[in-house]
JSON list of C-alpha atoms in Angstrom, two decimals:
[
{"chain": "A", "resi": 1, "resn": "UNK", "atom": "CA", "xyz": [12.48, 28.38, 35.48]},
{"chain": "A", "resi": 2, "resn": "UNK", "atom": "CA", "xyz": [12.49, 31.91, 34.10]},
{"chain": "A", "resi": 3, "resn": "UNK", "atom": "CA", "xyz": [12.12, 32.22, 30.34]},
{"chain": "A", "resi": 4, "resn": "UNK", "atom": "CA", "xyz": [15.14, 34.03, 28.91]},
{"chain": "A", "resi": 5, "resn": "UNK", "atom": "CA", "xyz": [14.53, 36.35, 25.99]},
{"chain": "A", "resi": 6, "resn": "UNK", "atom": "CA", "xyz": [16.98, 36.35, 23.07]},
{"chain": "A", "resi": 7, "resn": "UNK", "atom": "CA", "xyz": [18.20, 39.85, 22.33]},
{"chain": "A", "resi": 8, "resn": "UNK", "atom": "CA", "xyz": [20.15, 41.43, 19.53]},
{"chain": "A", "resi": 9, "resn": "UNK", "atom": "CA", "xyz": [22.12, 44.53, 20.51]},
{"chain": "A", "resi": 10, "resn": "UNK", "atom": "CA", "xyz": [23.08, 47.34, 18.13]},
{"chain": "A", "resi": 11, "resn": "UNK", "atom": "CA", "xyz": [25.95, 49.56, 19.27]},
{"chain": "A", "resi": 12, "resn": "UNK", "atom": "CA", "xyz": [28.35, 51.97, 17.59]},
{"chain": "A", "resi": 13, "resn": "UNK", "atom": "CA", "xyz": [30.85, 52.91, 20.29]},
{"chain": "A", "resi": 14, "resn": "UNK", "atom": "CA", "xyz": [32.14, 52.00, 23.71]},
{"chain": "A", "resi": 15, "resn": "UNK", "atom": "CA", "xyz": [29.14, 49.80, 24.55]},
{"chain": "A", "resi": 16, "resn": "UNK", "atom": "CA", "xyz": [28.77, 50.57, 28.25]},
{"chain": "A", "resi": 17, "resn": "UNK", "atom": "CA", "xyz": [25.02, 49.84, 28.21]},
{"chain": "A", "resi": 18, "resn": "UNK", "atom": "CA", "xyz": [25.83, 46.66, 26.28]},
{"chain": "A", "resi": 19, "resn": "UNK", "atom": "CA", "xyz": [28.26, 45.73, 29.06]},
{"chain": "A", "resi": 20, "resn": "UNK", "atom": "CA", "xyz": [25.56, 46.39, 31.66]},
{"chain": "A", "resi": 21, "resn": "UNK", "atom": "CA", "xyz": [23.36, 43.87, 29.84]},
{"chain": "A", "resi": 22, "resn": "UNK", "atom": "CA", "xyz": [26.21, 41.34, 29.61]},
{"chain": "A", "resi": 23, "resn": "UNK", "atom": "CA", "xyz": [26.81, 41.66, 33.37]},
{"chain": "A", "resi": 24, "resn": "UNK", "atom": "CA", "xyz": [23.09, 41.51, 34.12]},
{"chain": "A", "resi": 25, "resn": "UNK", "atom": "CA", "xyz": [22.65, 38.36, 32.01]},
{"chain": "A", "resi": 26, "resn": "UNK", "atom": "CA", "xyz": [25.67, 36.69, 33.63]},
{"chain": "A", "resi": 27, "resn": "UNK", "atom": "CA", "xyz": [24.63, 37.40, 37.22]},
{"chain": "A", "resi": 28, "resn": "UNK", "atom": "CA", "xyz": [20.97, 36.52, 36.69]},
{"chain": "A", "resi": 29, "resn": "UNK", "atom": "CA", "xyz": [19.72, 40.08, 37.09]},
{"chain": "A", "resi": 30, "resn": "UNK", "atom": "CA", "xyz": [18.38, 40.16, 33.51]},
{"chain": "A", "resi": 31, "resn": "UNK", "atom": "CA", "xyz": [16.53, 37.16, 32.06]},
{"chain": "A", "resi": 32, "resn": "UNK", "atom": "CA", "xyz": [18.15, 37.35, 28.65]},
{"chain": "A", "resi": 33, "resn": "UNK", "atom": "CA", "xyz": [20.60, 35.66, 26.33]},
{"chain": "A", "resi": 34, "resn": "UNK", "atom": "CA", "xyz": [22.50, 38.10, 24.15]},
{"chain": "A", "resi": 35, "resn": "UNK", "atom": "CA", "xyz": [22.35, 36.40, 20.77]},
{"chain": "A", "resi": 36, "resn": "UNK", "atom": "CA", "xyz": [24.43, 38.86, 18.75]},
{"chain": "A", "resi": 37, "resn": "UNK", "atom": "CA", "xyz": [26.08, 42.27, 18.71]},
{"chain": "A", "resi": 38, "resn": "UNK", "atom": "CA", "xyz": [25.61, 44.20, 15.48]},
{"chain": "A", "resi": 39, "resn": "UNK", "atom": "CA", "xyz": [27.75, 47.26, 14.87]},
{"chain": "A", "resi": 40, "resn": "UNK", "atom": "CA", "xyz": [28.31, 49.71, 12.03]},
{"chain": "A", "resi": 41, "resn": "UNK", "atom": "CA", "xyz": [31.76, 50.58, 13.42]},
{"chain": "A", "resi": 42, "resn": "UNK", "atom": "CA", "xyz": [34.59, 48.05, 13.00]},
{"chain": "A", "resi": 43, "resn": "UNK", "atom": "CA", "xyz": [36.55, 49.91, 15.71]},
{"chain": "A", "resi": 44, "resn": "UNK", "atom": "CA", "xyz": [33.78, 49.98, 18.31]},
{"chain": "A", "resi": 45, "resn": "UNK", "atom": "CA", "xyz": [34.92, 49.10, 21.83]},
{"chain": "A", "resi": 46, "resn": "UNK", "atom": "CA", "xyz": [31.68, 47.11, 22.10]},
{"chain": "A", "resi": 47, "resn": "UNK", "atom": "CA", "xyz": [33.28, 44.46, 19.84]},
{"chain": "A", "resi": 48, "resn": "UNK", "atom": "CA", "xyz": [35.93, 43.68, 22.44]},
{"chain": "A", "resi": 49, "resn": "UNK", "atom": "CA", "xyz": [33.26, 43.46, 25.13]},
{"chain": "A", "resi": 50, "resn": "UNK", "atom": "CA", "xyz": [31.33, 40.97, 22.98]},
{"chain": "A", "resi": 51, "resn": "UNK", "atom": "CA", "xyz": [34.39, 38.84, 22.24]},
{"chain": "A", "resi": 52, "resn": "UNK", "atom": "CA", "xyz": [35.30, 38.70, 25.92]},
{"chain": "A", "resi": 53, "resn": "UNK", "atom": "CA", "xyz": [31.77, 37.47, 26.71]},
{"chain": "A", "resi": 54, "resn": "UNK", "atom": "CA", "xyz": [31.69, 34.98, 23.83]},
{"chain": "A", "resi": 55, "resn": "UNK", "atom": "CA", "xyz": [28.94, 36.85, 21.98]},
{"chain": "A", "resi": 56, "resn": "UNK", "atom": "CA", "xyz": [28.91, 36.67, 18.15]},
{"chain": "A", "resi": 57, "resn": "UNK", "atom": "CA", "xyz": [29.70, 39.96, 16.39]},
{"chain": "A", "resi": 58, "resn": "UNK", "atom": "CA", "xyz": [28.34, 41.06, 13.02]},
{"chain": "A", "resi": 59, "resn": "UNK", "atom": "CA", "xyz": [29.72, 44.21, 11.38]},
{"chain": "A", "resi": 60, "resn": "UNK", "atom": "CA", "xyz": [27.43, 45.93, 8.89]},
{"chain": "A", "resi": 61, "resn": "UNK", "atom": "CA", "xyz": [29.60, 48.34, 6.95]},
{"chain": "A", "resi": 62, "resn": "UNK", "atom": "CA", "xyz": [27.25, 50.92, 5.47]},
{"chain": "A", "resi": 63, "resn": "UNK", "atom": "CA", "xyz": [29.81, 51.80, 2.76]},
{"chain": "A", "resi": 64, "resn": "UNK", "atom": "CA", "xyz": [29.25, 48.32, 1.28]},
{"chain": "A", "resi": 65, "resn": "UNK", "atom": "CA", "xyz": [25.62, 49.09, 0.44]},
{"chain": "A", "resi": 66, "resn": "UNK", "atom": "CA", "xyz": [24.33, 51.28, -2.36]},
{"chain": "A", "resi": 67, "resn": "UNK", "atom": "CA", "xyz": [21.18, 52.20, -0.49]},
{"chain": "A", "resi": 68, "resn": "UNK", "atom": "CA", "xyz": [20.73, 52.90, 3.18]},
{"chain": "A", "resi": 69, "resn": "UNK", "atom": "CA", "xyz": [17.65, 50.66, 3.30]},
{"chain": "A", "resi": 70, "resn": "UNK", "atom": "CA", "xyz": [19.75, 47.71, 2.09]},
{"chain": "A", "resi": 71, "resn": "UNK", "atom": "CA", "xyz": [22.02, 48.02, 5.14]},
{"chain": "A", "resi": 72, "resn": "UNK", "atom": "CA", "xyz": [19.00, 48.00, 7.43]},
{"chain": "A", "resi": 73, "resn": "UNK", "atom": "CA", "xyz": [17.59, 45.02, 5.52]},
{"chain": "A", "resi": 74, "resn": "UNK", "atom": "CA", "xyz": [20.87, 43.20, 6.22]},
{"chain": "A", "resi": 75, "resn": "UNK", "atom": "CA", "xyz": [20.54, 44.06, 9.93]},
{"chain": "A", "resi": 76, "resn": "UNK", "atom": "CA", "xyz": [17.03, 42.59, 9.92]},
{"chain": "A", "resi": 77, "resn": "UNK", "atom": "CA", "xyz": [18.35, 39.42, 8.26]},
{"chain": "A", "resi": 78, "resn": "UNK", "atom": "CA", "xyz": [21.08, 39.04, 10.90]},
{"chain": "A", "resi": 79, "resn": "UNK", "atom": "CA", "xyz": [18.57, 39.51, 13.71]},
{"chain": "A", "resi": 80, "resn": "UNK", "atom": "CA", "xyz": [16.34, 36.86, 12.15]},
{"chain": "A", "resi": 81, "resn": "UNK", "atom": "CA", "xyz": [19.31, 34.53, 11.67]},
{"chain": "A", "resi": 82, "resn": "UNK", "atom": "CA", "xyz": [20.09, 34.76, 15.40]},
{"chain": "A", "resi": 83, "resn": "UNK", "atom": "CA", "xyz": [16.40, 34.40, 16.35]},
{"chain": "A", "resi": 84, "resn": "UNK", "atom": "CA", "xyz": [16.33, 37.72, 18.22]},
{"chain": "A", "resi": 85, "resn": "UNK", "atom": "CA", "xyz": [13.08, 38.38, 20.07]},
{"chain": "A", "resi": 86, "resn": "UNK", "atom": "CA", "xyz": [14.00, 41.89, 21.20]},
{"chain": "A", "resi": 87, "resn": "UNK", "atom": "CA", "xyz": [16.31, 44.44, 19.56]},
{"chain": "A", "resi": 88, "resn": "UNK", "atom": "CA", "xyz": [18.16, 46.82, 21.87]},
{"chain": "A", "resi": 89, "resn": "UNK", "atom": "CA", "xyz": [19.79, 49.99, 20.55]},
{"chain": "A", "resi": 90, "resn": "UNK", "atom": "CA", "xyz": [22.55, 50.75, 23.03]},
{"chain": "A", "resi": 91, "resn": "UNK", "atom": "CA", "xyz": [24.47, 53.75, 21.77]},
{"chain": "A", "resi": 92, "resn": "UNK", "atom": "CA", "xyz": [23.70, 52.97, 18.13]},
{"chain": "A", "resi": 93, "resn": "UNK", "atom": "CA", "xyz": [24.42, 56.15, 16.21]},
{"chain": "A", "resi": 94, "resn": "UNK", "atom": "CA", "xyz": [22.42, 55.50, 13.06]},
{"chain": "A", "resi": 95, "resn": "UNK", "atom": "CA", "xyz": [18.74, 55.95, 12.36]},
{"chain": "A", "resi": 96, "resn": "UNK", "atom": "CA", "xyz": [16.94, 52.76, 11.35]},
{"chain": "A", "resi": 97, "resn": "UNK", "atom": "CA", "xyz": [15.06, 53.27, 8.07]},
{"chain": "A", "resi": 98, "resn": "UNK", "atom": "CA", "xyz": [14.33, 49.89, 6.51]},
{"chain": "A", "resi": 99, "resn": "UNK", "atom": "CA", "xyz": [10.67, 48.88, 6.34]},
{"chain": "A", "resi": 100, "resn": "UNK", "atom": "CA", "xyz": [11.55, 45.21, 6.87]},
{"chain": "A", "resi": 101, "resn": "UNK", "atom": "CA", "xyz": [13.07, 45.75, 10.29]},
{"chain": "A", "resi": 102, "resn": "UNK", "atom": "CA", "xyz": [9.99, 47.64, 11.51]},
{"chain": "A", "resi": 103, "resn": "UNK", "atom": "CA", "xyz": [7.61, 45.06, 10.07]},
{"chain": "A", "resi": 104, "resn": "UNK", "atom": "CA", "xyz": [9.54, 42.09, 11.45]},
{"chain": "A", "resi": 105, "resn": "UNK", "atom": "CA", "xyz": [10.24, 43.59, 14.88]},
{"chain": "A", "resi": 106, "resn": "UNK", "atom": "CA", "xyz": [7.17, 45.72, 15.48]},
{"chain": "A", "resi": 107, "resn": "UNK", "atom": "CA", "xyz": [7.14, 46.84, 19.14]},
{"chain": "A", "resi": 108, "resn": "UNK", "atom": "CA", "xyz": [10.31, 44.79, 19.67]},
{"chain": "A", "resi": 109, "resn": "UNK", "atom": "CA", "xyz": [12.94, 47.49, 19.11]},
{"chain": "A", "resi": 110, "resn": "UNK", "atom": "CA", "xyz": [13.93, 49.73, 22.02]},
{"chain": "A", "resi": 111, "resn": "UNK", "atom": "CA", "xyz": [16.37, 52.60, 22.37]},
{"chain": "A", "resi": 112, "resn": "UNK", "atom": "CA", "xyz": [17.88, 54.43, 25.30]},
{"chain": "A", "resi": 113, "resn": "UNK", "atom": "CA", "xyz": [18.11, 58.21, 24.94]},
{"chain": "A", "resi": 114, "resn": "UNK", "atom": "CA", "xyz": [19.98, 60.34, 27.53]},
{"chain": "A", "resi": 115, "resn": "UNK", "atom": "CA", "xyz": [17.34, 63.02, 27.99]},
{"chain": "A", "resi": 116, "resn": "UNK", "atom": "CA", "xyz": [13.76, 63.34, 29.13]},
{"chain": "A", "resi": 117, "resn": "UNK", "atom": "CA", "xyz": [12.12, 63.02, 25.73]},
{"chain": "A", "resi": 118, "resn": "UNK", "atom": "CA", "xyz": [10.72, 64.96, 23.96]},
{"chain": "A", "resi": 119, "resn": "UNK", "atom": "CA", "xyz": [13.45, 67.23, 25.34]},
{"chain": "A", "resi": 120, "resn": "UNK", "atom": "CA", "xyz": [16.46, 67.26, 22.97]},
{"chain": "A", "resi": 121, "resn": "UNK", "atom": "CA", "xyz": [14.73, 64.90, 20.58]},
{"chain": "A", "resi": 122, "resn": "UNK", "atom": "CA", "xyz": [17.10, 63.83, 17.80]},
{"chain": "A", "resi": 123, "resn": "UNK", "atom": "CA", "xyz": [20.18, 65.23, 19.57]},
{"chain": "A", "resi": 124, "resn": "UNK", "atom": "CA", "xyz": [23.38, 63.18, 19.57]},
{"chain": "A", "resi": 125, "resn": "UNK", "atom": "CA", "xyz": [24.74, 65.12, 22.55]},
{"chain": "A", "resi": 126, "resn": "UNK", "atom": "CA", "xyz": [21.79, 65.76, 24.81]},
{"chain": "A", "resi": 127, "resn": "UNK", "atom": "CA", "xyz": [23.77, 65.76, 28.07]},
{"chain": "A", "resi": 128, "resn": "UNK", "atom": "CA", "xyz": [25.86, 68.67, 26.73]},
{"chain": "A", "resi": 129, "resn": "UNK", "atom": "CA", "xyz": [22.67, 70.35, 25.54]},
{"chain": "A", "resi": 130, "resn": "UNK", "atom": "CA", "xyz": [21.15, 70.01, 29.02]},
{"chain": "A", "resi": 131, "resn": "UNK", "atom": "CA", "xyz": [24.28, 71.40, 30.70]},
{"chain": "A", "resi": 132, "resn": "UNK", "atom": "CA", "xyz": [24.60, 74.33, 28.32]},
{"chain": "A", "resi": 133, "resn": "UNK", "atom": "CA", "xyz": [20.91, 75.12, 28.75]},
{"chain": "A", "resi": 134, "resn": "UNK", "atom": "CA", "xyz": [21.55, 75.44, 32.51]},
{"chain": "A", "resi": 135, "resn": "UNK", "atom": "CA", "xyz": [18.98, 72.78, 33.40]},
{"chain": "A", "resi": 136, "resn": "UNK", "atom": "CA", "xyz": [18.80, 71.56, 37.00]},
{"chain": "A", "resi": 137, "resn": "UNK", "atom": "CA", "xyz": [17.28, 68.28, 35.93]},
{"chain": "A", "resi": 138, "resn": "UNK", "atom": "CA", "xyz": [17.73, 65.95, 33.00]},
{"chain": "A", "resi": 139, "resn": "UNK", "atom": "CA", "xyz": [17.50, 62.18, 32.76]},
{"chain": "A", "resi": 140, "resn": "UNK", "atom": "CA", "xyz": [16.95, 59.29, 30.44]},
{"chain": "A", "resi": 141, "resn": "UNK", "atom": "CA", "xyz": [14.23, 57.72, 28.36]},
{"chain": "A", "resi": 142, "resn": "UNK", "atom": "CA", "xyz": [13.82, 54.19, 27.06]},
{"chain": "A", "resi": 143, "resn": "UNK", "atom": "CA", "xyz": [11.33, 54.10, 24.21]},
{"chain": "A", "resi": 144, "resn": "UNK", "atom": "CA", "xyz": [10.09, 51.96, 21.35]},
{"chain": "A", "resi": 145, "resn": "UNK", "atom": "CA", "xyz": [11.83, 52.70, 18.06]},
{"chain": "A", "resi": 146, "resn": "UNK", "atom": "CA", "xyz": [9.61, 53.70, 15.17]},
{"chain": "A", "resi": 147, "resn": "UNK", "atom": "CA", "xyz": [10.19, 55.49, 11.87]},
{"chain": "A", "resi": 148, "resn": "UNK", "atom": "CA", "xyz": [9.59, 58.74, 13.81]},
{"chain": "A", "resi": 149, "resn": "UNK", "atom": "CA", "xyz": [13.03, 59.71, 15.21]},
{"chain": "A", "resi": 150, "resn": "UNK", "atom": "CA", "xyz": [12.98, 59.42, 19.02]},
{"chain": "A", "resi": 151, "resn": "UNK", "atom": "CA", "xyz": [9.20, 59.49, 18.71]},
{"chain": "A", "resi": 152, "resn": "UNK", "atom": "CA", "xyz": [8.13, 55.97, 19.72]},
{"chain": "A", "resi": 153, "resn": "UNK", "atom": "CA", "xyz": [6.06, 55.31, 22.84]},
{"chain": "A", "resi": 154, "resn": "UNK", "atom": "CA", "xyz": [7.95, 55.83, 26.09]},
{"chain": "A", "resi": 155, "resn": "UNK", "atom": "CA", "xyz": [8.51, 52.67, 28.13]},
{"chain": "A", "resi": 156, "resn": "UNK", "atom": "CA", "xyz": [10.52, 54.14, 31.00]},
{"chain": "A", "resi": 157, "resn": "UNK", "atom": "CA", "xyz": [11.69, 57.59, 32.00]},
{"chain": "A", "resi": 158, "resn": "UNK", "atom": "CA", "xyz": [13.82, 58.68, 34.94]},
{"chain": "A", "resi": 159, "resn": "UNK", "atom": "CA", "xyz": [14.75, 62.15, 36.14]},
{"chain": "A", "resi": 160, "resn": "UNK", "atom": "CA", "xyz": [18.32, 62.85, 37.28]},
{"chain": "A", "resi": 161, "resn": "UNK", "atom": "CA", "xyz": [19.35, 65.88, 39.35]},
{"chain": "A", "resi": 162, "resn": "UNK", "atom": "CA", "xyz": [22.22, 67.61, 37.51]},
{"chain": "A", "resi": 163, "resn": "UNK", "atom": "CA", "xyz": [22.15, 70.89, 39.46]},
{"chain": "A", "resi": 164, "resn": "UNK", "atom": "CA", "xyz": [25.55, 70.25, 41.05]},
{"chain": "A", "resi": 165, "resn": "UNK", "atom": "CA", "xyz": [27.30, 69.17, 37.84]},
{"chain": "A", "resi": 166, "resn": "UNK", "atom": "CA", "xyz": [30.20, 71.39, 36.79]},
{"chain": "A", "resi": 167, "resn": "UNK", "atom": "CA", "xyz": [30.57, 70.09, 33.23]},
{"chain": "A", "resi": 168, "resn": "UNK", "atom": "CA", "xyz": [28.77, 68.24, 30.46]},
{"chain": "A", "resi": 169, "resn": "UNK", "atom": "CA", "xyz": [31.01, 65.25, 31.23]},
{"chain": "A", "resi": 170, "resn": "UNK", "atom": "CA", "xyz": [29.73, 65.19, 34.81]},
{"chain": "A", "resi": 171, "resn": "UNK", "atom": "CA", "xyz": [26.15, 65.28, 33.53]},
{"chain": "A", "resi": 172, "resn": "UNK", "atom": "CA", "xyz": [26.91, 62.41, 31.16]},
{"chain": "A", "resi": 173, "resn": "UNK", "atom": "CA", "xyz": [28.57, 60.29, 33.88]},
{"chain": "A", "resi": 174, "resn": "UNK", "atom": "CA", "xyz": [25.70, 60.85, 36.31]},
{"chain": "A", "resi": 175, "resn": "UNK", "atom": "CA", "xyz": [23.02, 59.91, 33.78]},
{"chain": "A", "resi": 176, "resn": "UNK", "atom": "CA", "xyz": [25.02, 56.92, 32.47]},
{"chain": "A", "resi": 177, "resn": "UNK", "atom": "CA", "xyz": [24.96, 55.18, 35.86]},
{"chain": "A", "resi": 178, "resn": "UNK", "atom": "CA", "xyz": [21.16, 55.38, 35.83]},
{"chain": "A", "resi": 179, "resn": "UNK", "atom": "CA", "xyz": [21.03, 54.28, 32.18]},
{"chain": "A", "resi": 180, "resn": "UNK", "atom": "CA", "xyz": [22.77, 51.00, 33.05]},
{"chain": "A", "resi": 181, "resn": "UNK", "atom": "CA", "xyz": [20.29, 50.19, 35.81]},
{"chain": "A", "resi": 182, "resn": "UNK", "atom": "CA", "xyz": [17.28, 51.22, 33.70]},
{"chain": "A", "resi": 183, "resn": "UNK", "atom": "CA", "xyz": [18.38, 49.20, 30.67]},
{"chain": "A", "resi": 184, "resn": "UNK", "atom": "CA", "xyz": [18.70, 46.04, 32.76]},
{"chain": "A", "resi": 185, "resn": "UNK", "atom": "CA", "xyz": [15.33, 46.61, 34.41]},
{"chain": "A", "resi": 186, "resn": "UNK", "atom": "CA", "xyz": [13.47, 47.22, 31.13]},
{"chain": "A", "resi": 187, "resn": "UNK", "atom": "CA", "xyz": [14.97, 44.22, 29.29]},
{"chain": "A", "resi": 188, "resn": "UNK", "atom": "CA", "xyz": [14.22, 42.00, 32.28]},
{"chain": "A", "resi": 189, "resn": "UNK", "atom": "CA", "xyz": [10.62, 43.27, 32.32]},
{"chain": "A", "resi": 190, "resn": "UNK", "atom": "CA", "xyz": [10.33, 42.39, 28.62]},
{"chain": "A", "resi": 191, "resn": "UNK", "atom": "CA", "xyz": [11.58, 38.88, 29.34]},
{"chain": "A", "resi": 192, "resn": "UNK", "atom": "CA", "xyz": [9.00, 38.49, 32.10]},
{"chain": "A", "resi": 193, "resn": "UNK", "atom": "CA", "xyz": [6.14, 39.69, 29.89]},
{"chain": "A", "resi": 194, "resn": "UNK", "atom": "CA", "xyz": [5.59, 42.92, 31.84]},
{"chain": "A", "resi": 195, "resn": "UNK", "atom": "CA", "xyz": [6.04, 45.02, 28.69]},
{"chain": "A", "resi": 196, "resn": "UNK", "atom": "CA", "xyz": [4.46, 44.28, 25.31]}
]
Protein backbone atom coordinates (compact mmCIF):
# COMPACT_ATOMS: atom_id res chain seq x y z
CA UNK A 1 0.00 0.00 0.00
CA UNK A 2 1.50 3.31 -1.11
CA UNK A 3 1.48 6.08 1.48
CA UNK A 4 -0.46 9.06 0.12
CA UNK A 5 0.80 12.50 1.05
CA UNK A 6 -1.71 15.19 2.03
CA UNK A 7 -1.19 18.33 -0.02
CA UNK A 8 -2.49 21.85 0.17
CA UNK A 9 -2.59 23.69 -3.16
CA UNK A 10 -2.38 27.47 -3.55
CA UNK A 11 -3.65 28.85 -6.86
CA UNK A 12 -4.80 32.25 -8.13
CA UNK A 13 -6.16 31.58 -11.61
CA UNK A 14 -7.27 28.88 -14.00
CA UNK A 15 -5.62 26.08 -12.02
CA UNK A 16 -4.44 23.87 -14.87
CA UNK A 17 -1.54 22.46 -12.82
CA UNK A 18 -4.02 21.95 -9.97
CA UNK A 19 -6.21 19.98 -12.40
CA UNK A 20 -3.21 17.88 -13.42
CA UNK A 21 -2.75 16.95 -9.76
CA UNK A 22 -6.47 16.18 -9.35
CA UNK A 23 -6.33 13.89 -12.39
CA UNK A 24 -3.08 12.30 -11.23
CA UNK A 25 -4.49 11.62 -7.76
CA UNK A 26 -7.70 10.14 -9.19
CA UNK A 27 -5.99 7.80 -11.64
CA UNK A 28 -3.30 6.66 -9.20
CA UNK A 29 -0.46 8.40 -11.02
CA UNK A 30 0.27 10.64 -8.02
CA UNK A 31 0.25 9.23 -4.48
CA UNK A 32 -1.52 12.19 -2.92
CA UNK A 33 -4.75 13.35 -1.37
CA UNK A 34 -5.52 16.99 -2.09
CA UNK A 35 -6.65 18.23 1.30
CA UNK A 36 -7.54 21.81 0.38
CA UNK A 37 -7.34 24.50 -2.29
CA UNK A 38 -6.43 27.94 -0.97
CA UNK A 39 -6.90 30.93 -3.24
CA UNK A 40 -6.58 34.70 -2.95
CA UNK A 41 -8.97 35.16 -5.89
CA UNK A 42 -12.70 34.52 -5.33
CA UNK A 43 -13.15 34.32 -9.12
CA UNK A 44 -10.37 31.81 -9.78
CA UNK A 45 -11.32 29.03 -12.19
CA UNK A 46 -9.42 26.71 -9.84
CA UNK A 47 -12.38 26.98 -7.41
CA UNK A 48 -14.72 25.30 -9.90
CA UNK A 49 -12.15 22.57 -10.49
CA UNK A 50 -11.95 21.96 -6.73
CA UNK A 51 -15.73 21.86 -6.28
CA UNK A 52 -16.10 19.40 -9.14
CA UNK A 53 -13.53 17.12 -7.46
CA UNK A 54 -15.03 17.51 -3.98
CA UNK A 55 -11.98 19.36 -2.61
CA UNK A 56 -12.55 21.95 0.15
CA UNK A 57 -11.89 25.56 -0.88
CA UNK A 58 -10.63 28.32 1.39
CA UNK A 59 -10.53 31.90 0.11
CA UNK A 60 -8.04 34.21 1.81
CA UNK A 61 -9.02 37.73 0.82
CA UNK A 62 -5.95 39.88 1.34
CA UNK A 63 -8.10 43.03 1.61
CA UNK A 64 -9.48 41.65 4.90
CA UNK A 65 -6.07 41.82 6.58
CA UNK A 66 -4.27 44.93 7.80
CA UNK A 67 -0.85 43.39 7.31
CA UNK A 68 0.37 41.13 4.56
CA UNK A 69 1.98 38.79 7.09
CA UNK A 70 -1.42 38.25 8.75
CA UNK A 71 -2.84 36.87 5.49
CA UNK A 72 0.07 34.46 5.20
CA UNK A 73 -0.39 33.50 8.87
CA UNK A 74 -4.01 32.64 8.04
CA UNK A 75 -2.83 30.49 5.11
CA UNK A 76 -0.49 28.63 7.48
CA UNK A 77 -3.38 28.07 9.90
CA UNK A 78 -5.57 26.65 7.14
CA UNK A 79 -2.80 24.31 5.99
CA UNK A 80 -2.34 23.12 9.56
CA UNK A 81 -6.11 22.69 9.98
CA UNK A 82 -6.18 20.39 6.93
CA UNK A 83 -3.02 18.54 8.06
CA UNK A 84 -1.13 19.37 4.87
CA UNK A 85 2.25 17.66 4.59
CA UNK A 86 3.29 19.40 1.37
CA UNK A 87 2.29 22.83 0.03
CA UNK A 88 2.13 23.22 -3.74
CA UNK A 89 2.06 26.66 -5.37
CA UNK A 90 0.36 26.10 -8.71
CA UNK A 91 -0.03 29.45 -10.40
CA UNK A 92 -0.22 31.33 -7.10
CA UNK A 93 0.43 34.96 -7.93
CA UNK A 94 1.44 36.26 -4.51
CA UNK A 95 4.76 36.11 -2.72
CA UNK A 96 4.66 34.28 0.61
CA UNK A 97 6.10 36.45 3.38
CA UNK A 98 4.91 35.16 6.73
CA UNK A 99 7.57 33.68 9.00
CA UNK A 100 5.12 31.12 10.40
CA UNK A 101 4.51 29.44 7.07
CA UNK A 102 8.25 29.02 6.44
CA UNK A 103 8.88 27.74 9.95
CA UNK A 104 5.97 25.31 9.91
CA UNK A 105 6.53 24.04 6.36
CA UNK A 106 10.30 24.22 6.01
CA UNK A 107 11.34 22.35 2.83
CA UNK A 108 7.68 21.44 2.32
CA UNK A 109 6.62 24.29 0.00
CA UNK A 110 7.22 23.94 -3.73
CA UNK A 111 6.53 26.20 -6.69
CA UNK A 112 6.47 25.71 -10.43
CA UNK A 113 8.04 28.51 -12.48
CA UNK A 114 7.79 28.54 -16.30
CA UNK A 115 11.42 29.30 -17.06
CA UNK A 116 14.83 27.79 -16.50
CA UNK A 117 15.65 29.57 -13.27
CA UNK A 118 17.57 31.74 -12.57
CA UNK A 119 16.46 32.95 -16.01
CA UNK A 120 13.55 35.42 -15.68
CA UNK A 121 13.61 35.13 -11.91
CA UNK A 122 10.68 37.00 -10.38
CA UNK A 123 8.91 37.46 -13.72
CA UNK A 124 5.15 36.93 -13.90
CA UNK A 125 5.29 36.44 -17.67
CA UNK A 126 8.46 34.49 -18.35
CA UNK A 127 7.17 32.69 -21.45
CA UNK A 128 6.57 36.08 -23.11
CA UNK A 129 9.99 37.21 -21.90
CA UNK A 130 11.60 34.14 -23.46
CA UNK A 131 9.78 34.65 -26.77
CA UNK A 132 10.60 38.35 -26.97
CA UNK A 133 14.23 37.62 -26.15
CA UNK A 134 14.32 35.32 -29.21
CA UNK A 135 15.39 32.29 -27.19
CA UNK A 136 15.44 28.89 -28.88
CA UNK A 137 15.04 27.11 -25.58
CA UNK A 138 13.15 27.77 -22.40
CA UNK A 139 11.50 25.41 -19.94
CA UNK A 140 10.29 25.02 -16.41
CA UNK A 141 11.63 24.77 -12.90
CA UNK A 142 10.11 23.27 -9.77
CA UNK A 143 11.85 24.60 -6.68
CA UNK A 144 11.53 24.90 -2.93
CA UNK A 145 9.94 28.16 -1.82
CA UNK A 146 11.97 30.31 0.55
CA UNK A 147 11.89 33.97 1.53
CA UNK A 148 14.22 34.58 -1.44
CA UNK A 149 11.89 35.10 -4.44
CA UNK A 150 12.30 32.19 -6.89
CA UNK A 151 15.57 31.49 -5.10
CA UNK A 152 14.94 28.19 -3.30
CA UNK A 153 16.83 25.02 -4.19
CA UNK A 154 15.87 23.53 -7.54
CA UNK A 155 14.13 20.15 -7.36
CA UNK A 156 13.47 19.59 -11.06
CA UNK A 157 14.24 21.45 -14.26
CA UNK A 158 13.31 20.62 -17.84
CA UNK A 159 14.32 22.28 -21.09
CA UNK A 160 11.71 22.85 -23.80
CA UNK A 161 12.54 23.63 -27.44
CA UNK A 162 10.64 26.80 -28.40
CA UNK A 163 12.53 27.55 -31.63
CA UNK A 164 9.48 26.88 -33.81
CA UNK A 165 7.02 28.89 -31.70
CA UNK A 166 5.44 31.84 -33.51
CA UNK A 167 4.02 33.61 -30.45
CA UNK A 168 4.34 33.90 -26.68
CA UNK A 169 1.05 31.96 -26.44
CA UNK A 170 2.60 29.05 -28.33
CA UNK A 171 5.59 29.11 -25.97
CA UNK A 172 3.24 29.10 -22.98
CA UNK A 173 1.15 26.20 -24.33
CA UNK A 174 4.22 24.11 -25.13
CA UNK A 175 5.76 24.60 -21.68
CA UNK A 176 2.42 24.08 -19.89
CA UNK A 177 2.08 20.51 -21.19
CA UNK A 178 5.47 19.70 -19.67
CA UNK A 179 4.57 21.54 -16.44
CA UNK A 180 1.61 19.21 -15.88
CA UNK A 181 3.74 16.08 -16.26
CA UNK A 182 6.56 17.49 -14.12
CA UNK A 183 4.24 18.59 -11.31
CA UNK A 184 2.72 15.12 -11.05
CA UNK A 185 6.14 13.46 -11.09
CA UNK A 186 7.61 15.71 -8.38
CA UNK A 187 4.63 15.43 -6.00
CA UNK A 188 4.60 11.66 -6.46
CA UNK A 189 8.35 11.55 -5.69
CA UNK A 190 7.68 13.52 -2.49
CA UNK A 191 5.01 11.03 -1.47
CA UNK A 192 7.42 8.15 -2.07
CA UNK A 193 10.19 9.78 -0.02
CA UNK A 194 12.47 10.37 -3.00
CA UNK A 195 12.68 14.10 -2.24
CA UNK A 196 13.25 15.61 1.20
